Coordinates of C-alpha atoms in Angstrom, one line a residue:
M1 CA -19.1 102.8 -78.8
Q2 CA -17.7 100.0 -77.0
C3 CA -14.0 98.7 -77.6
R4 CA -14.0 95.3 -79.4
Q5 CA -11.3 94.1 -77.1
C6 CA -11.7 95.5 -73.5
S7 CA -15.5 96.8 -74.0
T8 CA -14.5 100.4 -72.8
E9 CA -16.5 103.2 -74.0
I10 CA -14.5 105.2 -76.9
P11 CA -15.6 107.8 -79.4
A12 CA -17.4 106.5 -82.4
D13 CA -14.9 107.5 -85.1
S14 CA -11.8 106.3 -83.0
P15 CA -9.8 103.7 -84.9
F16 CA -8.0 102.4 -81.7
C17 CA -8.9 102.1 -78.2
N18 CA -7.8 104.8 -75.8
R19 CA -7.3 102.0 -73.1
C20 CA -5.7 98.9 -74.6
G21 CA -4.9 100.4 -78.0
A22 CA -6.8 97.4 -79.9
A23 CA -7.8 98.3 -83.6
Q24 CA -11.5 98.8 -83.9
D25 CA -11.5 98.3 -87.5
A26 CA -11.6 94.6 -88.5
E27 CA -9.4 95.2 -91.7
R28 CA -6.7 97.2 -89.5
A29 CA -6.6 94.5 -87.0
P30 CA -3.0 93.2 -86.7
Q31 CA -2.5 89.8 -87.5
P32 CA -1.6 87.6 -84.5
F33 CA 2.1 86.4 -84.2
E34 CA 1.2 83.0 -84.5
A35 CA -0.8 83.4 -87.8
R36 CA 2.2 85.2 -89.1
A37 CA 4.5 82.5 -88.2
S38 CA 2.7 79.8 -89.7
T39 CA 2.5 81.5 -93.0
P40 CA 3.5 78.7 -95.5
Q41 CA 6.7 79.2 -97.3
P42 CA 7.2 78.4 -100.9
A43 CA 8.6 74.8 -101.5
E44 CA 12.3 74.9 -102.6
E45 CA 12.5 74.4 -106.3
T46 CA 15.2 74.6 -109.0
L47 CA 14.9 77.6 -111.1
W48 CA 18.3 77.2 -113.0
A49 CA 21.1 74.8 -113.5
G50 CA 24.4 75.2 -115.5
R51 CA 28.0 74.5 -116.2
F52 CA 31.0 75.8 -117.7
A53 CA 30.3 76.3 -121.6
L54 CA 33.4 75.7 -123.9
R55 CA 32.2 78.5 -126.2
S56 CA 33.2 80.8 -123.5
E57 CA 37.0 80.5 -124.3
A58 CA 36.5 80.9 -128.0
H59 CA 39.0 83.8 -127.9
L60 CA 41.6 81.2 -126.6
W61 CA 40.7 78.9 -129.5
L62 CA 41.4 81.8 -131.8
F63 CA 44.8 82.4 -130.3
A64 CA 45.7 78.6 -130.4
G65 CA 44.5 78.3 -133.9
L66 CA 46.7 81.4 -134.9
W67 CA 49.7 80.1 -132.9
G68 CA 49.4 76.8 -134.7
A69 CA 49.1 78.4 -138.2
L70 CA 52.2 80.7 -137.4
A71 CA 54.3 77.9 -136.1
L72 CA 53.6 75.6 -139.1
G73 CA 54.1 78.5 -141.4
L74 CA 57.4 79.4 -140.0
Y75 CA 58.6 75.9 -140.1
L76 CA 57.6 75.3 -143.9
R77 CA 59.3 78.8 -144.6
F78 CA 62.7 78.1 -143.0
A79 CA 63.1 74.2 -142.9
D80 CA 64.5 73.3 -146.3
N81 CA 65.6 69.8 -145.6
P82 CA 63.7 68.9 -142.4
S83 CA 64.1 65.7 -140.6
Q84 CA 61.3 63.6 -139.1
T85 CA 62.3 64.7 -135.6
L86 CA 62.2 68.3 -136.6
S87 CA 58.9 67.8 -138.2
L88 CA 57.4 66.3 -135.2
V89 CA 58.8 69.2 -133.0
A90 CA 57.2 71.6 -135.1
L91 CA 54.0 69.7 -135.1
A92 CA 54.1 69.5 -131.4
L93 CA 54.7 73.1 -130.9
A94 CA 51.7 74.0 -133.3
L95 CA 49.2 71.7 -131.7
V96 CA 50.1 71.3 -127.9
P97 CA 48.8 74.7 -126.8
G98 CA 45.3 73.8 -128.3
F99 CA 45.2 70.5 -126.8
L100 CA 46.3 71.7 -123.3
Q101 CA 43.6 74.5 -123.7
L102 CA 40.9 72.0 -124.7
G103 CA 41.9 69.6 -121.8
R104 CA 41.5 72.5 -119.2
A105 CA 38.3 73.4 -120.7
L106 CA 36.9 70.0 -120.6
V107 CA 37.9 69.4 -117.0
Q108 CA 36.3 72.5 -115.9
R109 CA 33.0 71.8 -117.7
L110 CA 32.9 68.3 -116.2
S111 CA 34.1 69.2 -112.7
V112 CA 31.9 72.5 -111.9
R113 CA 28.2 72.6 -111.7
Y114 CA 25.8 75.3 -110.5
R115 CA 22.1 75.2 -109.5
L116 CA 19.7 78.1 -108.3
T117 CA 16.8 77.6 -106.4
N118 CA 14.2 80.2 -104.9
H119 CA 16.2 79.9 -101.7
R120 CA 19.9 79.1 -102.3
L121 CA 22.6 79.1 -104.9
F122 CA 24.5 75.7 -105.1
T123 CA 28.1 75.1 -106.2
Q124 CA 29.5 71.5 -106.9
R125 CA 33.2 71.0 -107.6
G126 CA 35.1 67.9 -108.4
L127 CA 35.4 65.0 -110.7
F128 CA 35.8 62.4 -108.0
A129 CA 36.1 64.0 -104.8
R130 CA 33.5 66.5 -104.7
V131 CA 33.0 69.7 -102.7
H132 CA 29.3 71.1 -102.2
D133 CA 28.9 74.8 -101.3
E134 CA 25.9 76.8 -100.9
I135 CA 24.8 80.5 -100.4
E136 CA 21.7 81.7 -99.0
L137 CA 20.0 84.1 -101.2
I138 CA 19.2 86.4 -98.3
R139 CA 22.9 86.7 -97.9
V140 CA 23.6 88.0 -101.5
D141 CA 24.7 91.6 -101.6
D142 CA 25.6 92.3 -105.4
V143 CA 25.6 90.5 -108.6
S144 CA 27.7 91.5 -111.6
V145 CA 28.5 90.3 -115.0
R146 CA 31.7 90.1 -117.0
Q147 CA 32.2 89.6 -120.8
N148 CA 34.9 90.3 -123.3
L149 CA 34.0 90.9 -127.0
V150 CA 34.0 87.4 -128.2
Q151 CA 32.2 86.1 -125.1
R152 CA 29.4 88.7 -125.9
L153 CA 29.2 87.5 -129.5
F154 CA 28.7 84.0 -128.4
G155 CA 26.4 85.1 -125.4
V156 CA 28.6 83.7 -122.6
G157 CA 30.1 85.4 -119.6
T158 CA 31.2 85.2 -115.9
V159 CA 28.5 86.1 -113.1
T160 CA 30.1 87.3 -109.9
V161 CA 27.9 87.1 -106.7
L162 CA 29.2 89.1 -103.7
S163 CA 27.6 87.9 -100.5
T164 CA 28.4 88.0 -96.7
D165 CA 28.6 84.1 -96.8
A166 CA 31.7 83.2 -94.5
T167 CA 32.9 80.1 -96.6
N168 CA 32.4 81.7 -100.1
P169 CA 32.0 85.6 -100.0
V170 CA 32.8 85.9 -103.8
L171 CA 31.4 83.4 -106.1
E172 CA 32.4 83.4 -109.7
I173 CA 30.0 81.4 -112.0
A174 CA 32.4 81.4 -114.8
G175 CA 31.5 80.7 -118.7
V176 CA 27.8 80.3 -118.5
L177 CA 25.4 80.9 -121.3
E178 CA 23.1 83.9 -121.1
P179 CA 24.8 85.5 -118.0
L180 CA 22.7 88.8 -118.0
E181 CA 19.4 86.6 -117.7
L182 CA 20.9 84.7 -115.0
K183 CA 21.9 87.9 -113.3
E184 CA 18.5 89.3 -113.3
L185 CA 17.1 85.8 -112.2
I186 CA 19.3 85.9 -109.1
R187 CA 18.5 89.5 -108.3
T188 CA 14.7 88.8 -108.5
Q189 CA 15.0 85.7 -106.3
V190 CA 17.2 87.7 -103.9
R191 CA 14.7 90.4 -103.6
A192 CA 11.7 88.0 -103.2
R193 CA 13.4 86.0 -100.5
R194 CA 14.4 89.4 -98.7
A195 CA 10.8 90.6 -98.8
R196 CA 9.3 87.1 -97.4
T197 CA 11.8 87.3 -94.6
T198 CA 11.2 91.0 -93.8
F199 CA 7.2 90.1 -93.6
L200 CA 8.0 87.3 -91.5

């Protein structure tokens, strides 16, 4: 039997040439580097997009409602002859915390957006001036989910992404819907990305 590469005589059952080391089985023959390098990579596509969900702060809405009810209850219980000014102060004490919480949540919902592709995780922050950041999925080391009791009831939570990215090593995707599904999606894409890179 002759070697497929250098035509040297080798034993009939030898899988490799003793002289040049070439594989004799066509199925075992290593793929040329040029062929491996030219393997087409999948196009980048958006797999998930999300932003802060207002229901993720349901526990704070509950506290604001309890505070308002307590403040108005105390006012009605102890104010015998209330003046108009005292009534306005009591109303402000009851309602302002809830409105401040609502305003903060709305700003966070409008100013922060997230997007996951099969290559990268994008973050966009800001209402007028905007900051764009991205993390290559191959740099992601760990993904975790944090939920309190009320957030579990409403199906929201915070996904924390740990990576070796120099700009943003700890990324918190706060108050998103279905955080466990998002965590698994990120994990799956990270493993797929690493598998493709390792092959190349």
